[in-house]
XYZ file of C-alpha atoms in Angstrom:
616
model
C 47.041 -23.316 -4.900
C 45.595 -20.586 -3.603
C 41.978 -18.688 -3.821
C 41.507 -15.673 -5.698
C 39.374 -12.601 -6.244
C 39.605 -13.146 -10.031
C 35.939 -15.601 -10.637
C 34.288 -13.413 -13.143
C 30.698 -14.587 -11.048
C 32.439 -13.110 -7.636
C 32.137 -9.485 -8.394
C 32.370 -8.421 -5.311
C 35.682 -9.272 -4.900
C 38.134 -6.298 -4.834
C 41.186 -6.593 -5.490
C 44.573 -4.555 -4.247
C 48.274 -5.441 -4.275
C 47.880 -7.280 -0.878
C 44.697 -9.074 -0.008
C 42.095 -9.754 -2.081
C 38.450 -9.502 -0.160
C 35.910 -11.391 -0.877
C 31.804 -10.247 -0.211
C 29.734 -13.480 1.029
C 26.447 -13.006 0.338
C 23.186 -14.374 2.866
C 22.203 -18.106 2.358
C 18.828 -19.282 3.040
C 18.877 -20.145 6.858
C 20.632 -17.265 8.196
C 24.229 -18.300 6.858
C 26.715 -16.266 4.403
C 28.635 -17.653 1.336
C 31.041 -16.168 -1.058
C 32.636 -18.152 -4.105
C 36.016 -18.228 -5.246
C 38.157 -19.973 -7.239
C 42.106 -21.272 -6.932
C 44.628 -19.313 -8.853
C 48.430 -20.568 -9.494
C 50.989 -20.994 -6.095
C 52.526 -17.991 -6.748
C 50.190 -15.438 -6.000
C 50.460 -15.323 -2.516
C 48.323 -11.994 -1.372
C 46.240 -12.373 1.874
C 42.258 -13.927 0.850
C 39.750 -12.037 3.110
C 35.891 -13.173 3.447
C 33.875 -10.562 4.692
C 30.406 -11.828 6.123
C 27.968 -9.987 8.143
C 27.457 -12.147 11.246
C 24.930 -10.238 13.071
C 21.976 -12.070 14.111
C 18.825 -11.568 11.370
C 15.552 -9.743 11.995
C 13.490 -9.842 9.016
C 11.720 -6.733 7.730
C 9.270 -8.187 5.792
C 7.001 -5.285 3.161
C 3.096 -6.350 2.494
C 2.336 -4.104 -0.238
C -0.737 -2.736 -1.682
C -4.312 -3.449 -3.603
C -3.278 -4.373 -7.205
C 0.353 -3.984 -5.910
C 0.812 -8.874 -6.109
C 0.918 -10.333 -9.537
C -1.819 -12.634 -9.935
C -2.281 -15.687 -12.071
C -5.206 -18.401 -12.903
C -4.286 -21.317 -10.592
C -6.241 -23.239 -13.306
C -4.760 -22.273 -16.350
C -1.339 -20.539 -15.186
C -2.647 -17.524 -17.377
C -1.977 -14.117 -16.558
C -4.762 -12.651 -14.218
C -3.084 -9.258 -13.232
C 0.438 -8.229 -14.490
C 0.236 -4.707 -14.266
C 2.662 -2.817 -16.810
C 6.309 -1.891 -15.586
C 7.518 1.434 -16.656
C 10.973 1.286 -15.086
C 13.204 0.940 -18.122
C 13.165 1.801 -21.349
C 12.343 -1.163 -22.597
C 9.187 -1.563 -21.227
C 7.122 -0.916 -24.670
C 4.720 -3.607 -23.754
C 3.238 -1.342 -20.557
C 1.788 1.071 -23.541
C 0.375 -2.084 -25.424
C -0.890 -3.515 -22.152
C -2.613 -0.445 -21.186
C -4.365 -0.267 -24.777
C -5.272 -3.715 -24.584
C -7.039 -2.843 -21.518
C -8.755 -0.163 -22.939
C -11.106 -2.408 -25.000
C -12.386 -5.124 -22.356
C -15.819 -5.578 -21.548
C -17.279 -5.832 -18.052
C -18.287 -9.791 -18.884
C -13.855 -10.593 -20.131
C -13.320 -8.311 -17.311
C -15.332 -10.456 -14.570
C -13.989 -13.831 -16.184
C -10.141 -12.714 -16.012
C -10.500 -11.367 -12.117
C -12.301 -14.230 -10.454
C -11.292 -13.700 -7.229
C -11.634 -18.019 -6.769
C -9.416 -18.870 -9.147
C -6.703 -16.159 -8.618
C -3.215 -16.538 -6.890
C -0.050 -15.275 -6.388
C 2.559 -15.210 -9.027
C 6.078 -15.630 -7.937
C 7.854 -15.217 -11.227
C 7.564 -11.488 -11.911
C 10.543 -9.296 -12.900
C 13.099 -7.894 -9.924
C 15.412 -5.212 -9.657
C 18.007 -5.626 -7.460
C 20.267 -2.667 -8.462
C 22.051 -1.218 -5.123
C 20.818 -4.292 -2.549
C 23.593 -6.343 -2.855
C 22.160 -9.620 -3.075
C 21.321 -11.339 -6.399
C 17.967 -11.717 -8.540
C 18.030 -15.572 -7.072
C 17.994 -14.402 -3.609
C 15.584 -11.774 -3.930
C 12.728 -13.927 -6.047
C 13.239 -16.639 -3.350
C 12.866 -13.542 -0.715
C 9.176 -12.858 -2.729
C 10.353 -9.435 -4.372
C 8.691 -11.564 -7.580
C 5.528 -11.541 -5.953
C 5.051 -8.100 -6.437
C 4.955 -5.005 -8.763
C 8.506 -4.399 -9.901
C 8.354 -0.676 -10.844
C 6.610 0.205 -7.440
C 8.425 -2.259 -5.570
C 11.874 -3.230 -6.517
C 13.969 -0.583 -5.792
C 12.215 0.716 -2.810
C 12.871 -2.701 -1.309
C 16.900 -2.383 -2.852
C 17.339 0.891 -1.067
C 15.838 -0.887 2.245
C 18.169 -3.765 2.090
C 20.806 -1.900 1.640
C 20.249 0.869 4.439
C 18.852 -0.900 7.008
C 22.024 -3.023 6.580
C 24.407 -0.598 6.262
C 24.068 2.075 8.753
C 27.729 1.677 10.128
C 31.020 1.395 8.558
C 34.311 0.425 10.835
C 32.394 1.853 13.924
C 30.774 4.964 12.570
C 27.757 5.969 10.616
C 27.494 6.087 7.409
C 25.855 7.286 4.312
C 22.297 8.900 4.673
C 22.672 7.683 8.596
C 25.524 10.208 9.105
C 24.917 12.929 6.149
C 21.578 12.684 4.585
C 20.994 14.092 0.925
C 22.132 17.573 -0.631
C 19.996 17.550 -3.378
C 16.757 15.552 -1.433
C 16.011 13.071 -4.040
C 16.807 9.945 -2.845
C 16.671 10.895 0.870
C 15.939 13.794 3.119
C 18.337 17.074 3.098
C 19.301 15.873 6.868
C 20.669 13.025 7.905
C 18.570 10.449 9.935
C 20.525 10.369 12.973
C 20.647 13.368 14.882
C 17.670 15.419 13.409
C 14.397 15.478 15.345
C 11.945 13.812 13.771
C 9.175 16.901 14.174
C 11.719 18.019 11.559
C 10.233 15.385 9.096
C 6.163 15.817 10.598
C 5.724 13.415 13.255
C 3.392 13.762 16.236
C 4.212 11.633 19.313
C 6.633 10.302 21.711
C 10.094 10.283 19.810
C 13.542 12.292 19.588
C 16.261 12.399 17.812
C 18.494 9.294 17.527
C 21.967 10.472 18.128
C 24.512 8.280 17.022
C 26.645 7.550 20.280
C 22.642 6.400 21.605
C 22.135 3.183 22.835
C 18.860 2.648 20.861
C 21.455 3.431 17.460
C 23.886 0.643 18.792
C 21.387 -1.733 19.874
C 19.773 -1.557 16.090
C 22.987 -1.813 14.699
C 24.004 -5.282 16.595
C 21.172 -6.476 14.056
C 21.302 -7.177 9.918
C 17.861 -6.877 8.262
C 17.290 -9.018 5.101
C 14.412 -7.670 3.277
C 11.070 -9.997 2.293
C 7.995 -9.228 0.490
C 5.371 -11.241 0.903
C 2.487 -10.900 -2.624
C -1.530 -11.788 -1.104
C -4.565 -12.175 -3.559
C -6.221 -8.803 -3.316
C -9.449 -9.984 -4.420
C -10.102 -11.834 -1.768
C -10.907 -10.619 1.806
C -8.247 -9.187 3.786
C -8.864 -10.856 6.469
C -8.512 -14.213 4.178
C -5.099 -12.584 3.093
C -3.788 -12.267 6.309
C -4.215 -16.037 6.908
C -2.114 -16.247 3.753
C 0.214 -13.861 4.286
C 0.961 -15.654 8.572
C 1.030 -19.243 6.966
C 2.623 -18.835 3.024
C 1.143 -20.446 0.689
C 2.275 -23.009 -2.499
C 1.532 -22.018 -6.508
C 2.023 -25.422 -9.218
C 2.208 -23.602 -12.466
C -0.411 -25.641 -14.265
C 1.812 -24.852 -17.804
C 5.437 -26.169 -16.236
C 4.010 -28.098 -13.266
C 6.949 -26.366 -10.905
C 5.490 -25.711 -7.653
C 7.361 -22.475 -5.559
C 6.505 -21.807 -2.249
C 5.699 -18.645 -1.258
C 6.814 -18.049 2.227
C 4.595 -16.550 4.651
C 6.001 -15.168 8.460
C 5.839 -18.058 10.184
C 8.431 -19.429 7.822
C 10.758 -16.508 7.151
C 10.840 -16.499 10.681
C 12.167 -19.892 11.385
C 14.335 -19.805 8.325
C 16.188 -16.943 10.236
C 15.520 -18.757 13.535
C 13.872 -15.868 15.090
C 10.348 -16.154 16.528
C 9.307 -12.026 15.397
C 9.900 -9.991 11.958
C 9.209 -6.256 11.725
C 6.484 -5.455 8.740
C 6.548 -2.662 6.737
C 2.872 -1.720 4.908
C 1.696 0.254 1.914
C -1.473 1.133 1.297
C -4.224 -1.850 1.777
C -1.025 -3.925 2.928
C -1.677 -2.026 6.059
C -5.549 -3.552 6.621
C -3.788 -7.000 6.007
C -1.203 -6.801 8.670
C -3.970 -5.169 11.068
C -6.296 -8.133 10.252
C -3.163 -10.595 11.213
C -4.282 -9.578 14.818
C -7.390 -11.669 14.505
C -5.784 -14.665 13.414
C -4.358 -17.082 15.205
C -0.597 -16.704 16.632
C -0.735 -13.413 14.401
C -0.380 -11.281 17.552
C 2.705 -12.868 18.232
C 5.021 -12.637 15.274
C 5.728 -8.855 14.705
C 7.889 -6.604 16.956
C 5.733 -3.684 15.307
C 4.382 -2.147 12.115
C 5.282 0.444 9.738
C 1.986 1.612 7.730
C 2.827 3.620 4.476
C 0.295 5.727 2.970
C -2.860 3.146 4.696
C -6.523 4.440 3.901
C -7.237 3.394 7.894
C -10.929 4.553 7.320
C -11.220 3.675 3.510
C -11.537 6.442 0.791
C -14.660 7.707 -0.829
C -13.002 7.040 -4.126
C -13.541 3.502 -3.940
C -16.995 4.201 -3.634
C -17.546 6.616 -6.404
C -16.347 4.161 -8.773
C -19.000 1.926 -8.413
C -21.092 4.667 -10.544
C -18.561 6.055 -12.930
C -15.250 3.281 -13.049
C -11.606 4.632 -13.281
C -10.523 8.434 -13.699
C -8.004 8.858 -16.726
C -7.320 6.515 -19.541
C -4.610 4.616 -17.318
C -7.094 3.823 -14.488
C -10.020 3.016 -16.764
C -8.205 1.195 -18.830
C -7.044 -1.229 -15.796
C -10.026 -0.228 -13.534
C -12.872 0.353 -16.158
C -14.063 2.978 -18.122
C -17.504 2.915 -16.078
C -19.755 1.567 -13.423
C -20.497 -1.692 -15.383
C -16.792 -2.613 -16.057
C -15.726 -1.435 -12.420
C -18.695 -3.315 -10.979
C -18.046 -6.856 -12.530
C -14.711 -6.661 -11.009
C -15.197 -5.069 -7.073
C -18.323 -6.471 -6.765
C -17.087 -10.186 -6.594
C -13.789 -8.828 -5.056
C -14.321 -8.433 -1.129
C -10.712 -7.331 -0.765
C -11.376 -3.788 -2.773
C -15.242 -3.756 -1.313
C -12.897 -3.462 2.171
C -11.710 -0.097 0.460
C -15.193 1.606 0.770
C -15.227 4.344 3.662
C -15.396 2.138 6.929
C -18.243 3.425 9.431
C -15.720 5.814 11.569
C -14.394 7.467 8.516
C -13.994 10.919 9.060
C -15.481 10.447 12.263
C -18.892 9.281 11.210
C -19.525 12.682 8.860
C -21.616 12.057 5.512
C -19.300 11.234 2.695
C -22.007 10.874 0.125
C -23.829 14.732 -0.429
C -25.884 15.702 -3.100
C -26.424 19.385 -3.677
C -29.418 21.784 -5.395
C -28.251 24.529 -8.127
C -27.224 27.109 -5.610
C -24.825 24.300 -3.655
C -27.717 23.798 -0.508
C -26.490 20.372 0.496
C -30.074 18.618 0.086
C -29.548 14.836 0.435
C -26.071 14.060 2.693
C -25.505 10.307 3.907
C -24.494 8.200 5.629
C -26.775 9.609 8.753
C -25.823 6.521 11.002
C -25.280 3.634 8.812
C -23.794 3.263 4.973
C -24.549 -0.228 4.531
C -28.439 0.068 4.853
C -28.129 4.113 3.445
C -25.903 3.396 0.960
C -24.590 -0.184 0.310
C -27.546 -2.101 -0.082
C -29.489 1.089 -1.617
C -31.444 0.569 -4.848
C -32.079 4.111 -5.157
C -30.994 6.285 -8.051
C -28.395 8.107 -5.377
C -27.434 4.691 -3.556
C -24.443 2.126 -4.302
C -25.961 -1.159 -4.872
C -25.615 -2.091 -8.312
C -28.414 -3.236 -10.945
C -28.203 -7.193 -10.593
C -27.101 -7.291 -14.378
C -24.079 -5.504 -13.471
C -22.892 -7.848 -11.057
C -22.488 -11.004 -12.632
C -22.310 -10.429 -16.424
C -20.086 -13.338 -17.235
C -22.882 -15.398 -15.353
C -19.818 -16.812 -13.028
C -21.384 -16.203 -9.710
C -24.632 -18.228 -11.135
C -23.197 -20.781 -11.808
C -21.516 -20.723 -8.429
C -24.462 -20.707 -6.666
C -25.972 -23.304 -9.021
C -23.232 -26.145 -7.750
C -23.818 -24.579 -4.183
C -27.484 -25.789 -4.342
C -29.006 -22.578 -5.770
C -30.172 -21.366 -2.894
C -28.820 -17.841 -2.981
C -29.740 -15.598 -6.008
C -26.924 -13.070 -7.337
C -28.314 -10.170 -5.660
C -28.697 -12.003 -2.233
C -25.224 -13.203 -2.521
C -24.084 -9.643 -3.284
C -25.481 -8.271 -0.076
C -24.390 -10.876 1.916
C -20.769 -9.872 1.019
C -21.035 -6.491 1.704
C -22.445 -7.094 5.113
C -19.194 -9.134 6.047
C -17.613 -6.501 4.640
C -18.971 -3.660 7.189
C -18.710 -6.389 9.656
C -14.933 -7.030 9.105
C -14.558 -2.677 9.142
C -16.300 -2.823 12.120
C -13.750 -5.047 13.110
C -10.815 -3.013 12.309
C -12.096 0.233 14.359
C -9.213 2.009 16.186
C -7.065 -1.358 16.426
C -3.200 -1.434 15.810
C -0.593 -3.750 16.356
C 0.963 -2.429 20.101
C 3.760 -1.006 18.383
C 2.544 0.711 15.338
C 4.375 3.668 13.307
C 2.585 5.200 10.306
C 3.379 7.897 7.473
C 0.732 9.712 5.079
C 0.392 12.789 2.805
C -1.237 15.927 3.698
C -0.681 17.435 0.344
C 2.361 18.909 -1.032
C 5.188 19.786 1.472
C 4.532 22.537 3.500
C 7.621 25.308 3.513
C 8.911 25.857 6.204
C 11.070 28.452 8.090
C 13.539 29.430 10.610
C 14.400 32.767 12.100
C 16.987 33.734 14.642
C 16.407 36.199 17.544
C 16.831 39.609 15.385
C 15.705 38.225 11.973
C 13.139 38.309 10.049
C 11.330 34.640 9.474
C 12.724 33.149 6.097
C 12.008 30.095 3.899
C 13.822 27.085 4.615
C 15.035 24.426 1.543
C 12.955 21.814 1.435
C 13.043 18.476 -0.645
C 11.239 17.904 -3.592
C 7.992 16.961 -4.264
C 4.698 16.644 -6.025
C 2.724 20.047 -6.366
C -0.788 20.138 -4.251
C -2.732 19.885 -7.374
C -1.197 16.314 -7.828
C -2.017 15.120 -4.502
C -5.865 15.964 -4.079
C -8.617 13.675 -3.733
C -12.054 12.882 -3.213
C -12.912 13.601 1.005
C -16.910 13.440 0.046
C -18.139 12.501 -3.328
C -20.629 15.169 -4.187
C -23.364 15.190 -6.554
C -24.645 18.316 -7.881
C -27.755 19.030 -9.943
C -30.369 21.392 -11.002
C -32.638 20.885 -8.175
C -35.206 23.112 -7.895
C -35.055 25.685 -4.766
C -37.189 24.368 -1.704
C -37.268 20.481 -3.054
C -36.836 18.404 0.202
C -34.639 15.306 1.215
C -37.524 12.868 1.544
C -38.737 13.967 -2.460
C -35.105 13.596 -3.345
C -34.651 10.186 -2.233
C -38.432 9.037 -3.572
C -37.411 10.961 -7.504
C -37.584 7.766 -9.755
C -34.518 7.602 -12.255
C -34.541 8.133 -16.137
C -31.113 7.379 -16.726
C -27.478 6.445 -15.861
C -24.656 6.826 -18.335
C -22.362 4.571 -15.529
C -19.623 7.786 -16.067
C -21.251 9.686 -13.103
C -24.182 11.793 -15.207
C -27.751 10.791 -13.802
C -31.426 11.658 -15.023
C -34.109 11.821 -12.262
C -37.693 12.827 -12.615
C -38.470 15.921 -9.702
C -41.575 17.691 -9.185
C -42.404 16.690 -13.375
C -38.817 17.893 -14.196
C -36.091 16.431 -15.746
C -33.387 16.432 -13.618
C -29.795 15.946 -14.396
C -26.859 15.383 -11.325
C -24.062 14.785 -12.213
C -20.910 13.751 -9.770
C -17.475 15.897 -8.817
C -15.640 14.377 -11.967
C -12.148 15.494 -11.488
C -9.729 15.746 -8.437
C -9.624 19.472 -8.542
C -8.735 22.307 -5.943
C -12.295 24.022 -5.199
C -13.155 27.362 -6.195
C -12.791 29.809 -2.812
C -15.314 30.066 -0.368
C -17.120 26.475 -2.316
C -16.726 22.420 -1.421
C -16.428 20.393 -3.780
C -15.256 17.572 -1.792
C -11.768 17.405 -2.593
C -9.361 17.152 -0.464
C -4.899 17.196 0.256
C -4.224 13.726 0.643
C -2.132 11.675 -1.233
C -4.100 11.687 -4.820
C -6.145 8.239 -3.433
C -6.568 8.625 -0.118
C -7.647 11.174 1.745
C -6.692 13.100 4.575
C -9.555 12.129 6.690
C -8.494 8.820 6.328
C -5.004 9.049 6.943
C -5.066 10.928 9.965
C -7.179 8.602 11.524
C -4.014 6.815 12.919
C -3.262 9.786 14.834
C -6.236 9.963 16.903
C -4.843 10.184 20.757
C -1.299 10.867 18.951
C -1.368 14.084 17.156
C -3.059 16.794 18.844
C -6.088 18.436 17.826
C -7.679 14.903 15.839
C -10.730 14.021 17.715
C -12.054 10.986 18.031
C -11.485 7.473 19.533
C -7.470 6.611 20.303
C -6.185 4.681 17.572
C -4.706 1.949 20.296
C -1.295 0.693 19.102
C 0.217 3.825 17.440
C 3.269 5.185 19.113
C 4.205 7.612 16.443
C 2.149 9.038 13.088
C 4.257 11.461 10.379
C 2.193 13.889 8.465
C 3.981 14.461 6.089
C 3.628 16.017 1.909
C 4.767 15.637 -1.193
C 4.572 11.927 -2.723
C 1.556 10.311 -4.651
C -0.033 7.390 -3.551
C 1.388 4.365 -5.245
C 5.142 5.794 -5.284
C 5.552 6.936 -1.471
C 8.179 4.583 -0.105
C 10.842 6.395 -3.382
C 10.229 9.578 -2.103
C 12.852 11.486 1.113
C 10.369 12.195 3.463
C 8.598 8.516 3.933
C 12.095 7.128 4.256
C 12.962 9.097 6.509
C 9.979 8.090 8.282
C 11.091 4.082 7.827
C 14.288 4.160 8.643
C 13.293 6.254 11.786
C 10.276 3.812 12.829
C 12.460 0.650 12.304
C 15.181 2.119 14.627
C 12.560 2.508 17.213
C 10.483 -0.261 16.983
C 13.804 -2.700 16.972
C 14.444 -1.233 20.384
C 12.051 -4.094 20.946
C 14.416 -7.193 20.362
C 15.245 -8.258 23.621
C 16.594 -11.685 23.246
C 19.108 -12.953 20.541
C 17.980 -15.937 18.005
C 17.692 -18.957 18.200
């Protein structure tokens, strides 16, 4: 008897009229199997097993806020299961949404306690194009996060980063890039300088007789995601994501471990991983620095799309909740619904503009009826100007917005009721600013990082005669998709002449929570109201949008660039080797679109020049 190509659960086997070749597929551990079964004496064709034995370096993806399933470790109940809109199927996204819609701030503060949340395992996968099974990739963590921003992203990555060489030459996007620049960039990755593609800093082009393109290609790269609890601190979630950490579905009782770095590493027997970031991922693996033997497990970091300095958004909806019906249906349709979720959720409060955003310039400006700026903060210090501000203009919330489910009380009631609601409140955001603070201009020693300036910029080329012409570019989202709030400003019919100390002393009448404020000024009534809508301003007038990425800003992005691309002032951002400014994705889709992967693939070439030893 002899084995054969012919199991209907081998189908990678291919078959030909002289050898039948069998696919194994990675094991746990670092090993390779591939199943087949015997077929009658006569059929005596050669049986090949094809295995890739290069040692492992794990590329392990943190991804971003609202980006890890989350469940009640209490009750095994749902906490956040965002909607997948991947397949047609997916009628129950629309129904979730709508459901959404019509939560109060109290169900809304009860569902997100960020004390009883973890991370869910058992979410949905799609493994189309990575060529290892549904099994593999859950046990990897790909469950642990959103599938329709997630899965195939992570697909393509397992199957490029392992594939970028077929019988000795390159292959696929490696060797010819895209034609039509949808799934990858109109050049290919090897050969084309990466200025081509908008980065700033000390790289060339990777040819493909290099050394640095044979020394990554002596390595295979199976792909991990790693799902934290985004309400919580970063910080905490960095602990998390080093160490893993163990769900027991209180409904089944089957306990899955989530594996942190510390264990994917020894399961491939290799003391380092490479980690790939999107969004607030990227303030997780920048707070594994502070913990301890976190400086010690990465060969570098890829950040994708990272607010570095925070975003003014997440500050604006503390007065007015979500934009749209999508994100105030998941977010809150106003301050009270938004509040009695971020304000007991440190990990989003870590989203606020950190104290070197934008270089220190006021984010916060309020404006008279001909658009004098009269009020603009912070001068020196949001927390005091702005955090822990009462005021009508300031972002500390009315105390019955922050615990309307009465959770926190009775917290604090089994804590020994020593701390009031408020109290408690402001002692979070303080650790908050502190843990920014923390974060100022620090990167892992080999950091690489990709953001959006807007839509994609055309470019040209001209020869020595000619005159300039447009070059093809890939495509993209338009520059009206991609803007964002830089400053959140507030404009009103202030009277001409009224000063910033009258201003900040004009008691308030009202707050509709959507951004719309009443104030009493000189014995007026006074109504500001807040830049609603992500729109391009008017020429020749700020209204404190921005290009960015349609979440995060610019100002915020660039930020990794300081000391790397020129003409950024500021402090060096200490770690970054390379930074790609780059156009044309949104925020929560950027690793699917040509440029940013051109950008990965590029960064994990380079930073792999790092491996120095073999594995264990």
């Amino acid at each position: 008897m002899t084995e054969t190509g012919a199991d209907s659960n081998a189908a990678d086997a291919a078959i030909s009229d002289d050898v039948v070749t069998h696919v194994a597929h990675p094991d746990p551990g670092g090993g390779a199997t591939a199943r087949a079964v015997l077929t009658p004496h006569h059929d005596t064709r050669s049986k090949e097993i094809h295995a890739d034995v290069r040692p492992p370096i794990p590329v392990i993806f943190l991804p971003g806020v609202m980006g890890t399933l989350l469940v009640n470790k209490n009750t095994g109940d749902d906490m956040w299961t965002p909607p997948n809109t991947d397949h047609w199927y997916s009628y129950g996204s629309a129904l979730s949404i709508i459901t959404g819609w019509f939560a109060g701030a109290a169900s809304r503060e009860k569902r997100y306690d960020a004390t009883v949340a973890a991370v869910n395992p058992n979410g949905p996968v799609d493994v189309e194009g990575a060529g290892i099974s549904e099994a593999e990739a859950k046990r990897r963590g790909w469950g642990t996060v959103h599938r329709t921003s997630y899965s195939q992203p992570l697909a393509w990555l397992e199957h490029q980063l392992n594939h970028p060489m077929e019988h000795g030459e390159p292959t696929g996007f490696w060797h010819s890039g895209d034609p039509s620049g949808e799934t990858f960039t109109l050049r290919a990755l090897l050969g084309t300088d990466p200025k081509e593609y908008g980065a700033s800093g000390d790289g060339s082009a990777i040819a493909a007789d290099s050394d640095d393109f044979k020394h990554f290609a002596r390595y295979r790269y199976p792909v991990y995601a790693i799902g934290y609890n985004w309400l919580q601190s970063n910080f905490d979630s960095a602990s998390d994501v080093l160490n893993g950490t163990t769900f027991t579905d209180p409904k089944t009782k089957k306990t899955t471990q989530i594996l942190g770095i510390h264990d994917i590493c020894k399961e491939n027997q290799v003391d380092r991983a490479i980690i790939l970031t999107h969004s607030m991922g990227g303030l997780v693996a920048r707070f594994l620095l502070q913990q301890p033997g976190g400086d010690t497990v990465t060969y570098g970091v890829v950040h994708g799309v990272q607010p570095a300095t925070g975003a003014p958004l997440a500050a604006k909806r503390f007065r007015t909740g979500g934009e749209g019906f999508i994100n105030e249906s998941l977010m809150g349709a106003n301050a009270a619904e938004f509040v009695a979720i971020s304000a007991n959720a440190p990990g989003p409060l870590e989203l606020t503009p950190m104290p070197d955003y934008h270089n220190g310039a006021p984010w916060w400006i309020v404006r008279d009826g001909q658009g004098n700026d009269v009020l603009s903060l912070p001068k020196s210090n949001a927390l005091s100007e702005l955090y822990l501000n009462s005021s009508w203009y300031g972002l500390l919330p009315p105390e019955r917005l922050l615990d309307p489910a009465g959770i926190v009380a009775k917290r604090l009631d089994q804590l020994g009721g020593r701390q009031s609601v408020m109290s408690n409140y402001k002692d979070t955001m303080r650790q908050v600013v502190q843990r920014q603070r923390s974060l100022q201009d620090q990167y892992h020693p080999n950091t690489y990082a990709f953001y959006a300036d807007g839509a994609i910029k055309p470019r040209t080329v001209s020869g020595s005669n000619a005159p300039k012409k447009e070059r093809a570019v890939e495509p993209g989202n338009a520059e009206k998709d991609l803007l964002t709030w830089g400053t959140v400003v507030w404009k009103g019919n202030i009277p001409f002449g009224v000063t910033e100390s009258e201003l900040m002393a004009a008691p308030l009448i009202s707050d509709d929570q959507k951004g719309v404020v009443r104030i009493k000024l000189r014995g007026q009534d006074i109504t500001v109201t807040v830049q609603q809508a992500a729109v391009a301003p008017s020429p020749g007038i700020d209204n404190g949008i921005v290009p960015g990425d349609g979440t995060v800003p610019i100002w915020s992005s660039e930020a990794q660039g300081r000391g790397v691309k020129p003409g950024l002032s500021g402090n060096r951002a200490h770690g970054m080797q390379m930074v790609f400014t780059q156009g044309g994705y949104a925020h929560q889709f950027c690793y699917s679109h040509a440029w940013a992967r051109w950008a990965t693939l590029y960064s994990v070439v380079r930073i792999a020049q790092q491996v120095t030893v073999e594995t264990h």
